[in-house]
Amino acid sequence: MSGDRGIRLLIVGPPGAGKGTQASAVAEAYGIPAISTGDIFRANIEQGTELGKQVQEVMASGGFVPDELTNSIVADRLKQEDAQGGFLLDGYPRTTEQVHELDRILAESGAELDAVIQLQADTDEVVKRLTKRALEQGRVDDTEDVIRHRQDLYREQTEPVIAIYAERGAVVEVDGLGTVDDVAARVRDGLAARGLGVHA
Ligand code: B4P
């Protein structure tokens, strides 16, 4: 870990791989905030803020919010007090441009990433999960066409992000199939194997 300044993690994976679900468990175990760009955008839409109005349409279509906007939100969020002792970023970076911005933000504060958790799940499984969530939560971006578009964007824009971190040797691959508890145990083991266990 980066000295006494806590652990800094990313969690990436296709929509429906279970990022949000696992992020809460990991963040709780390490006592760090889980920062989900998707949650930040959804909260703004719900509250009808200016940002919410700006991102509403693109999110409903399954597209990516423009890098410039997303980057500035993350830069501001990471300056907050609770993120000084480490953080888990969920759903960011999603484009190579966002990787460069995160590199810049971290370099500015002299911090480094400790690991990137890559949750893996095949397309059939993620489509099944998101279709189920659509019935339970009614998220506007969980319709079949939009789910497909989000998966395409993930392959085109976010897989190259994982390749960058793999090149840096930062990726912890985790099989996202199975129960939530099974996956959580694999995440814990994967981090522990890199010397990043909760009690390490
Ligand atoms: P997100 O909020 O990140 O949405 P997501 O990719 O669908 O992930 P989510 O966390 O909701 O789902 P999860 O896989 O955990 O992004 C939404 C939108 O915001 C994007 O499309 C984009 O428009 C915008 N956005 C966000 N970040 C951006 C960025 N950096 N740049 C540009 N735009 C950005 O889980 C899915 C479901 O699976 C859940 O219902 C869960 O209960 C279920 N599940 C989890 N684990 C399971 C398991 N083991 N078994 C069965 N079901 C499971």
PDB file of C-alpha atoms and ligand atoms in Angstrom:
ATOM      1  CA  MET A   1       0.000   0.000   0.000  1.00  0.00           C
ATOM      2  CA  SER A   2       1.118   3.591  -0.460  1.00  0.00           C
ATOM      3  CA  GLY A   3       2.618   4.258   2.983  1.00  0.00           C
ATOM      4  CA  ASP A   4       0.221   5.404   5.663  1.00  0.00           C
ATOM      5  CA  ARG A   5      -2.118   7.003   3.175  1.00  0.00           C
ATOM      6  CA  GLY A   6      -4.435   4.039   2.776  1.00  0.00           C
ATOM      7  CA  ILE A   7      -5.320   1.812  -0.119  1.00  0.00           C
ATOM      8  CA  ARG A   8      -6.328   3.053  -3.573  1.00  0.00           C
ATOM      9  CA  LEU A   9      -8.331   0.679  -5.712  1.00  0.00           C
ATOM     10  CA  LEU A  10     -10.337   0.598  -8.920  1.00  0.00           C
ATOM     11  CA  ILE A  11     -13.064  -1.880  -9.779  1.00  0.00           C
ATOM     12  CA  VAL A  12     -13.829  -2.464 -13.450  1.00  0.00           C
ATOM     13  CA  GLY A  13     -15.997  -4.896 -15.364  1.00  0.00           C
ATOM     14  CA  PRO A  14     -18.804  -4.956 -17.909  1.00  0.00           C
ATOM     15  CA  PRO A  15     -22.160  -3.455 -16.894  1.00  0.00           C
ATOM     16  CA  GLY A  16     -23.825  -6.101 -14.745  1.00  0.00           C
ATOM     17  CA  ALA A  17     -20.609  -7.797 -13.620  1.00  0.00           C
ATOM     18  CA  GLY A  18     -21.382  -6.772 -10.030  1.00  0.00           C
ATOM     19  CA  LYS A  19     -19.114  -3.754  -9.580  1.00  0.00           C
ATOM     20  CA  GLY A  20     -21.486  -1.769  -7.391  1.00  0.00           C
ATOM     21  CA  THR A  21     -22.291  -4.831  -5.287  1.00  0.00           C
ATOM     22  CA  GLN A  22     -18.665  -5.798  -4.648  1.00  0.00           C
ATOM     23  CA  ALA A  23     -17.495  -2.186  -4.293  1.00  0.00           C
ATOM     24  CA  SER A  24     -19.594  -1.679  -1.151  1.00  0.00           C
ATOM     25  CA  ALA A  25     -18.193  -4.808   0.491  1.00  0.00           C
ATOM     26  CA  VAL A  26     -14.569  -3.973  -0.326  1.00  0.00           C
ATOM     27  CA  ALA A  27     -14.930  -0.351   0.755  1.00  0.00           C
ATOM     28  CA  GLU A  28     -16.469  -1.373   4.049  1.00  0.00           C
ATOM     29  CA  ALA A  29     -13.746  -3.936   4.734  1.00  0.00           C
ATOM     30  CA  TYR A  30     -10.965  -1.384   4.136  1.00  0.00           C
ATOM     31  CA  GLY A  31     -12.752   1.594   5.681  1.00  0.00           C
ATOM     32  CA  ILE A  32     -12.520   3.650   2.510  1.00  0.00           C
ATOM     33  CA  PRO A  33     -15.229   5.424   0.488  1.00  0.00           C
ATOM     34  CA  ALA A  34     -16.628   3.642  -2.598  1.00  0.00           C
ATOM     35  CA  ILE A  35     -16.985   6.322  -5.240  1.00  0.00           C
ATOM     36  CA  SER A  36     -19.247   5.357  -8.138  1.00  0.00           C
ATOM     37  CA  THR A  37     -19.489   7.847 -10.998  1.00  0.00           C
ATOM     38  CA  GLY A  38     -22.755   6.174 -12.045  1.00  0.00           C
ATOM     39  CA  ASP A  39     -24.215   6.755  -8.544  1.00  0.00           C
ATOM     40  CA  ILE A  40     -23.063  10.388  -8.566  1.00  0.00           C
ATOM     41  CA  PHE A  41     -24.772  10.976 -11.920  1.00  0.00           C
ATOM     42  CA  ARG A  42     -27.968   9.152 -10.876  1.00  0.00           C
ATOM     43  CA  ALA A  43     -28.179  11.138  -7.623  1.00  0.00           C
ATOM     44  CA  ASN A  44     -27.862  14.377  -9.602  1.00  0.00           C
ATOM     45  CA  ILE A  45     -30.594  13.323 -12.016  1.00  0.00           C
ATOM     46  CA  GLU A  46     -32.849  12.457  -9.088  1.00  0.00           C
ATOM     47  CA  GLN A  47     -32.215  15.821  -7.436  1.00  0.00           C
ATOM     48  CA  GLY A  48     -32.732  17.682 -10.721  1.00  0.00           C
ATOM     49  CA  THR A  49     -29.383  19.510 -10.509  1.00  0.00           C
ATOM     50  CA  GLU A  50     -27.744  21.242 -13.482  1.00  0.00           C
ATOM     51  CA  LEU A  51     -25.328  18.295 -13.791  1.00  0.00           C
ATOM     52  CA  GLY A  52     -28.273  15.885 -13.676  1.00  0.00           C
ATOM     53  CA  LYS A  53     -29.946  17.726 -16.560  1.00  0.00           C
ATOM     54  CA  GLN A  54     -26.724  17.617 -18.560  1.00  0.00           C
ATOM     55  CA  VAL A  55     -26.234  13.845 -18.218  1.00  0.00           C
ATOM     56  CA  GLN A  56     -29.818  12.559 -18.177  1.00  0.00           C
ATOM     57  CA  GLU A  57     -30.182  11.946 -21.892  1.00  0.00           C
ATOM     58  CA  VAL A  58     -26.808  10.350 -22.515  1.00  0.00           C
ATOM     59  CA  MET A  59     -27.209   7.994 -19.544  1.00  0.00           C
ATOM     60  CA  ALA A  60     -30.683   6.901 -20.610  1.00  0.00           C
ATOM     61  CA  SER A  61     -29.246   6.002 -24.024  1.00  0.00           C
ATOM     62  CA  GLY A  62     -26.422   3.969 -22.438  1.00  0.00           C
ATOM     63  CA  GLY A  63     -23.754   6.328 -23.797  1.00  0.00           C
ATOM     64  CA  PHE A  64     -20.806   7.686 -21.830  1.00  0.00           C
ATOM     65  CA  VAL A  65     -20.957  11.060 -20.154  1.00  0.00           C
ATOM     66  CA  PRO A  66     -18.292  13.268 -21.848  1.00  0.00           C
ATOM     67  CA  ASP A  67     -14.787  12.796 -20.422  1.00  0.00           C
ATOM     68  CA  GLU A  68     -14.330  16.450 -19.538  1.00  0.00           C
ATOM     69  CA  LEU A  69     -17.395  16.469 -17.308  1.00  0.00           C
ATOM     70  CA  THR A  70     -16.699  13.081 -15.713  1.00  0.00           C
ATOM     71  CA  ASN A  71     -13.046  13.942 -15.089  1.00  0.00           C
ATOM     72  CA  SER A  72     -13.823  17.200 -13.324  1.00  0.00           C
ATOM     73  CA  ILE A  73     -16.358  15.476 -11.059  1.00  0.00           C
ATOM     74  CA  VAL A  74     -13.859  12.802 -10.056  1.00  0.00           C
ATOM     75  CA  ALA A  75     -11.059  15.354  -9.531  1.00  0.00           C
ATOM     76  CA  ASP A  76     -13.326  17.323  -7.155  1.00  0.00           C
ATOM     77  CA  ARG A  77     -14.553  14.215  -5.353  1.00  0.00           C
ATOM     78  CA  LEU A  78     -11.024  12.905  -4.731  1.00  0.00           C
ATOM     79  CA  LYS A  79     -10.062  16.203  -3.092  1.00  0.00           C
ATOM     80  CA  GLN A  80     -12.613  15.661  -0.332  1.00  0.00           C
ATOM     81  CA  GLU A  81     -11.421  14.801   3.139  1.00  0.00           C
ATOM     82  CA  ASP A  82     -12.750  11.234   3.261  1.00  0.00           C
ATOM     83  CA  ALA A  83     -10.762  10.254   0.149  1.00  0.00           C
ATOM     84  CA  GLN A  84      -7.398  11.308   1.584  1.00  0.00           C
ATOM     85  CA  GLY A  85      -7.053   7.983   3.412  1.00  0.00           C
ATOM     86  CA  GLY A  86      -7.695   5.931   0.267  1.00  0.00           C
ATOM     87  CA  PHE A  87     -10.653   5.143  -1.973  1.00  0.00           C
ATOM     88  CA  LEU A  88     -12.264   2.628  -4.281  1.00  0.00           C
ATOM     89  CA  LEU A  89     -13.345   4.048  -7.632  1.00  0.00           C
ATOM     90  CA  ASP A  90     -16.251   2.140  -9.183  1.00  0.00           C
ATOM     91  CA  GLY A  91     -16.899   2.688 -12.912  1.00  0.00           C
ATOM     92  CA  TYR A  92     -14.048   5.143 -13.473  1.00  0.00           C
ATOM     93  CA  PRO A  93     -11.880   5.312 -15.547  1.00  0.00           C
ATOM     94  CA  ARG A  94     -13.927   3.987 -18.476  1.00  0.00           C
ATOM     95  CA  THR A  95     -11.925   5.544 -21.337  1.00  0.00           C
ATOM     96  CA  THR A  96      -8.192   5.941 -21.980  1.00  0.00           C
ATOM     97  CA  GLU A  97      -8.632   9.717 -21.664  1.00  0.00           C
ATOM     98  CA  GLN A  98      -9.989   9.144 -18.145  1.00  0.00           C
ATOM     99  CA  VAL A  99      -6.940   6.985 -17.335  1.00  0.00           C
ATOM    100  CA  HIS A 100      -4.682   9.924 -18.231  1.00  0.00           C
ATOM    101  CA  GLU A 101      -6.710  12.251 -16.026  1.00  0.00           C
ATOM    102  CA  LEU A 102      -6.585   9.845 -13.086  1.00  0.00           C
ATOM    103  CA  ASP A 103      -2.815   9.519 -13.572  1.00  0.00           C
ATOM    104  CA  ARG A 104      -2.586  13.309 -13.417  1.00  0.00           C
ATOM    105  CA  ILE A 105      -4.762  13.575 -10.294  1.00  0.00           C
ATOM    106  CA  LEU A 106      -2.732  10.903  -8.482  1.00  0.00           C
ATOM    107  CA  ALA A 107       0.622  12.355  -9.540  1.00  0.00           C
ATOM    108  CA  GLU A 108      -0.455  15.765  -8.244  1.00  0.00           C
ATOM    109  CA  SER A 109      -0.995  14.344  -4.762  1.00  0.00           C
ATOM    110  CA  GLY A 110       1.991  11.966  -4.919  1.00  0.00           C
ATOM    111  CA  ALA A 111      -0.289   8.928  -4.617  1.00  0.00           C
ATOM    112  CA  GLU A 112      -0.320   5.630  -6.488  1.00  0.00           C
ATOM    113  CA  LEU A 113      -2.939   3.035  -7.302  1.00  0.00           C
ATOM    114  CA  ASP A 114      -2.538  -0.212  -5.386  1.00  0.00           C
ATOM    115  CA  ALA A 115      -4.639  -2.500  -7.601  1.00  0.00           C
ATOM    116  CA  VAL A 116      -7.353  -2.714 -10.236  1.00  0.00           C
ATOM    117  CA  ILE A 117      -9.980  -5.367  -9.545  1.00  0.00           C
ATOM    118  CA  GLN A 118     -11.270  -6.721 -12.860  1.00  0.00           C
ATOM    119  CA  LEU A 119     -14.613  -8.491 -12.453  1.00  0.00           C
ATOM    120  CA  GLN A 120     -15.242 -10.932 -15.266  1.00  0.00           C
ATOM    121  CA  ALA A 121     -18.654 -12.159 -16.407  1.00  0.00           C
ATOM    122  CA  ASP A 122     -19.832 -13.329 -19.811  1.00  0.00           C
ATOM    123  CA  THR A 123     -22.404 -11.419 -21.833  1.00  0.00           C
ATOM    124  CA  ASP A 124     -25.268 -13.902 -21.331  1.00  0.00           C
ATOM    125  CA  GLU A 125     -24.940 -13.682 -17.557  1.00  0.00           C
ATOM    126  CA  VAL A 126     -24.728  -9.887 -17.412  1.00  0.00           C
ATOM    127  CA  VAL A 127     -27.701  -9.433 -19.731  1.00  0.00           C
ATOM    128  CA  LYS A 128     -29.674 -11.811 -17.484  1.00  0.00           C
ATOM    129  CA  ARG A 129     -28.731  -9.844 -14.337  1.00  0.00           C
ATOM    130  CA  LEU A 130     -29.533  -6.457 -15.835  1.00  0.00           C
ATOM    131  CA  THR A 131     -32.853  -7.627 -17.225  1.00  0.00           C
ATOM    132  CA  LYS A 132     -33.717  -8.860 -13.721  1.00  0.00           C
ATOM    133  CA  ARG A 133     -32.645  -5.505 -12.250  1.00  0.00           C
ATOM    134  CA  ALA A 134     -34.857  -3.743 -14.796  1.00  0.00           C
ATOM    135  CA  LEU A 135     -37.853  -5.579 -13.346  1.00  0.00           C
ATOM    136  CA  GLU A 136     -36.808  -4.845  -9.743  1.00  0.00           C
ATOM    137  CA  GLN A 137     -35.573  -1.259  -9.995  1.00  0.00           C
ATOM    138  CA  GLY A 138     -36.831   0.077 -13.318  1.00  0.00           C
ATOM    139  CA  ARG A 139     -33.540   1.719 -14.283  1.00  0.00           C
ATOM    140  CA  VAL A 140     -34.067   3.481 -17.620  1.00  0.00           C
ATOM    141  CA  ASP A 141     -30.759   2.181 -19.005  1.00  0.00           C
ATOM    142  CA  ASP A 142     -31.606  -1.479 -18.327  1.00  0.00           C
ATOM    143  CA  THR A 143     -33.703  -2.124 -21.457  1.00  0.00           C
ATOM    144  CA  GLU A 144     -32.406  -4.783 -23.852  1.00  0.00           C
ATOM    145  CA  ASP A 145     -31.196  -2.406 -26.612  1.00  0.00           C
ATOM    146  CA  VAL A 146     -29.520  -0.085 -24.153  1.00  0.00           C
ATOM    147  CA  ILE A 147     -27.880  -2.966 -22.260  1.00  0.00           C
ATOM    148  CA  ARG A 148     -26.457  -4.186 -25.576  1.00  0.00           C
ATOM    149  CA  HIS A 149     -25.144  -0.707 -26.398  1.00  0.00           C
ATOM    150  CA  ARG A 150     -23.490  -0.436 -22.960  1.00  0.00           C
ATOM    151  CA  GLN A 151     -21.793  -3.809 -23.511  1.00  0.00           C
ATOM    152  CA  ASP A 152     -20.526  -2.651 -26.943  1.00  0.00           C
ATOM    153  CA  LEU A 153     -19.134   0.555 -25.476  1.00  0.00           C
ATOM    154  CA  TYR A 154     -17.450  -1.452 -22.744  1.00  0.00           C
ATOM    155  CA  ARG A 155     -15.684  -3.638 -25.318  1.00  0.00           C
ATOM    156  CA  GLU A 156     -14.672  -0.682 -27.483  1.00  0.00           C
ATOM    157  CA  GLN A 157     -13.685   1.858 -24.865  1.00  0.00           C
ATOM    158  CA  THR A 158     -13.136   0.195 -21.498  1.00  0.00           C
ATOM    159  CA  GLU A 159     -11.277  -2.979 -22.457  1.00  0.00           C
ATOM    160  CA  PRO A 160      -8.365  -0.789 -23.680  1.00  0.00           C
ATOM    161  CA  VAL A 161      -8.358   0.773 -20.194  1.00  0.00           C
ATOM    162  CA  ILE A 162      -7.865  -2.663 -18.646  1.00  0.00           C
ATOM    163  CA  ALA A 163      -5.056  -3.358 -21.122  1.00  0.00           C
ATOM    164  CA  ILE A 164      -3.208  -0.251 -19.873  1.00  0.00           C
ATOM    165  CA  TYR A 165      -3.442  -1.354 -16.252  1.00  0.00           C
ATOM    166  CA  ALA A 166      -2.535  -4.954 -17.161  1.00  0.00           C
ATOM    167  CA  GLU A 167       0.609  -3.634 -18.817  1.00  0.00           C
ATOM    168  CA  ARG A 168       1.421  -1.907 -15.533  1.00  0.00           C
ATOM    169  CA  GLY A 169       0.907  -5.190 -13.658  1.00  0.00           C
ATOM    170  CA  ALA A 170      -1.911  -3.738 -11.555  1.00  0.00           C
ATOM    171  CA  VAL A 171      -4.817  -6.008 -12.492  1.00  0.00           C
ATOM    172  CA  VAL A 172      -6.353  -8.579 -10.137  1.00  0.00           C
ATOM    173  CA  GLU A 173      -8.644 -10.788 -12.235  1.00  0.00           C
ATOM    174  CA  VAL A 174     -11.720 -12.068 -10.441  1.00  0.00           C
ATOM    175  CA  ASP A 175     -14.352 -14.482 -11.746  1.00  0.00           C
ATOM    176  CA  GLY A 176     -17.663 -12.643 -11.226  1.00  0.00           C
ATOM    177  CA  LEU A 177     -19.878 -15.725 -11.626  1.00  0.00           C
ATOM    178  CA  GLY A 178     -21.436 -17.390  -8.607  1.00  0.00           C
ATOM    179  CA  THR A 179     -23.053 -15.966  -5.509  1.00  0.00           C
ATOM    180  CA  VAL A 180     -22.252 -12.472  -4.251  1.00  0.00           C
ATOM    181  CA  ASP A 181     -20.441 -14.010  -1.254  1.00  0.00           C
ATOM    182  CA  ASP A 182     -18.372 -16.340  -3.451  1.00  0.00           C
ATOM    183  CA  VAL A 183     -17.266 -13.414  -5.603  1.00  0.00           C
ATOM    184  CA  ALA A 184     -16.514 -11.300  -2.521  1.00  0.00           C
ATOM    185  CA  ALA A 185     -14.284 -14.083  -1.158  1.00  0.00           C
ATOM    186  CA  ARG A 186     -12.402 -14.202  -4.488  1.00  0.00           C
ATOM    187  CA  VAL A 187     -11.883 -10.438  -4.417  1.00  0.00           C
ATOM    188  CA  ARG A 188     -10.509 -10.655  -0.864  1.00  0.00           C
ATOM    189  CA  ASP A 189      -8.192 -13.542  -1.806  1.00  0.00           C
ATOM    190  CA  GLY A 190      -6.988 -11.757  -4.942  1.00  0.00           C
ATOM    191  CA  LEU A 191      -6.079  -8.628  -2.988  1.00  0.00           C
ATOM    192  CA  ALA A 192      -4.485 -10.644  -0.177  1.00  0.00           C
ATOM    193  CA  ALA A 193      -2.338 -12.503  -2.729  1.00  0.00           C
ATOM    194  CA  ARG A 194      -0.863  -9.118  -3.688  1.00  0.00           C
ATOM    195  CA  GLY A 195      -0.103  -8.283  -0.078  1.00  0.00           C
ATOM    196  CA  LEU A 196      -3.179  -6.046   0.103  1.00  0.00           C
ATOM    197  CA  GLY A 197      -5.224  -8.070   2.581  1.00  0.00           C
ATOM    198  CA  VAL A 198      -7.309  -6.128   5.089  1.00  0.00           C
ATOM    199  CA  HIS A 199      -4.858  -6.932   7.872  1.00  0.00           C
ATOM    200  CA  ALA A 200      -1.737  -6.801   5.703  1.00  0.00           C
TER     201      ALA A 200
HETATM  202  P1  B4P B   1     -22.800   2.432 -13.624  1.00  0.00           P
HETATM  203  O1  B4P B   1     -23.552   2.975 -12.486  1.00  0.00           O
HETATM  204  O2  B4P B   1     -21.358   2.151 -13.400  1.00  0.00           O
HETATM  205  O3  B4P B   1     -23.613   1.148 -14.122  1.00  0.00           O
HETATM  206  P2  B4P B   1     -23.230  -0.346 -14.463  1.00  0.00           P
HETATM  207  O4  B4P B   1     -22.022  -0.401 -15.355  1.00  0.00           O
HETATM  208  O5  B4P B   1     -24.479  -1.010 -14.931  1.00  0.00           O
HETATM  209  O6  B4P B   1     -22.786  -0.958 -13.125  1.00  0.00           O
HETATM  210  P3  B4P B   1     -23.629  -1.214 -11.809  1.00  0.00           P
HETATM  211  O7  B4P B   1     -22.658  -0.951 -10.722  1.00  0.00           O
HETATM  212  O8  B4P B   1     -24.930  -0.492 -11.774  1.00  0.00           O
HETATM  213  O9  B4P B   1     -24.024  -2.720 -11.959  1.00  0.00           O
HETATM  214  P4  B4P B   1     -23.328  -3.957 -11.313  1.00  0.00           P
HETATM  215  O10 B4P B   1     -22.391  -4.461 -12.342  1.00  0.00           O
HETATM  216  O11 B4P B   1     -22.758  -3.716  -9.981  1.00  0.00           O
HETATM  217  O12 B4P B   1     -22.910   3.405 -14.898  1.00  0.00           O
HETATM  218  C1  B4P B   1     -24.169   3.820 -15.397  1.00  0.00           C
HETATM  219  C2  B4P B   1     -23.986   4.855 -16.498  1.00  0.00           C
HETATM  220  O13 B4P B   1     -23.349   6.040 -15.961  1.00  0.00           O
HETATM  221  C3  B4P B   1     -23.096   4.481 -17.678  1.00  0.00           C
HETATM  222  O14 B4P B   1     -23.788   3.705 -18.646  1.00  0.00           O
HETATM  223  C4  B4P B   1     -22.706   5.892 -18.196  1.00  0.00           C
HETATM  224  O15 B4P B   1     -23.761   6.478 -18.920  1.00  0.00           O
HETATM  225  C5  B4P B   1     -22.519   6.681 -16.922  1.00  0.00           C
HETATM  226  N1  B4P B   1     -21.125   6.654 -16.429  1.00  0.00           N
HETATM  227  C6  B4P B   1     -20.721   6.123 -15.238  1.00  0.00           C
HETATM  228  N2  B4P B   1     -19.392   6.245 -15.091  1.00  0.00           N
HETATM  229  C7  B4P B   1     -18.940   6.858 -16.209  1.00  0.00           C
HETATM  230  C8  B4P B   1     -17.630   7.235 -16.660  1.00  0.00           C
HETATM  231  N3  B4P B   1     -16.538   7.000 -15.933  1.00  0.00           N
HETATM  232  N4  B4P B   1     -17.518   7.839 -17.869  1.00  0.00           N
HETATM  233  C9  B4P B   1     -18.599   8.092 -18.612  1.00  0.00           C
HETATM  234  N5  B4P B   1     -19.859   7.755 -18.255  1.00  0.00           N
HETATM  235  C10 B4P B   1     -20.037   7.130 -17.056  1.00  0.00           C
HETATM  236  O16 B4P B   1     -24.530  -4.962 -11.007  1.00  0.00           O
HETATM  237  C11 B4P B   1     -25.578  -5.255 -11.872  1.00  0.00           C
HETATM  238  C12 B4P B   1     -26.643  -6.163 -11.254  1.00  0.00           C
HETATM  239  O17 B4P B   1     -26.138  -7.472 -11.027  1.00  0.00           O
HETATM  240  C13 B4P B   1     -27.203  -5.687  -9.920  1.00  0.00           C
HETATM  241  O18 B4P B   1     -28.593  -5.696 -10.008  1.00  0.00           O
HETATM  242  C14 B4P B   1     -26.730  -6.716  -8.894  1.00  0.00           C
HETATM  243  O19 B4P B   1     -27.667  -6.942  -7.895  1.00  0.00           O
HETATM  244  C15 B4P B   1     -26.555  -7.952  -9.739  1.00  0.00           C
HETATM  245  N6  B4P B   1     -25.489  -8.817  -9.235  1.00  0.00           N
HETATM  246  C16 B4P B   1     -24.282  -8.416  -8.750  1.00  0.00           C
HETATM  247  N7  B4P B   1     -23.537  -9.476  -8.390  1.00  0.00           N
HETATM  248  C17 B4P B   1     -24.284 -10.598  -8.675  1.00  0.00           C
HETATM  249  C18 B4P B   1     -24.048 -12.005  -8.536  1.00  0.00           C
HETATM  250  N8  B4P B   1     -22.898 -12.503  -8.038  1.00  0.00           N
HETATM  251  N9  B4P B   1     -25.029 -12.841  -8.933  1.00  0.00           N
HETATM  252  C19 B4P B   1     -26.204 -12.371  -9.432  1.00  0.00           C
HETATM  253  N10 B4P B   1     -26.485 -11.051  -9.579  1.00  0.00           N
HETATM  254  C20 B4P B   1     -25.537 -10.164  -9.207  1.00  0.00           C
END
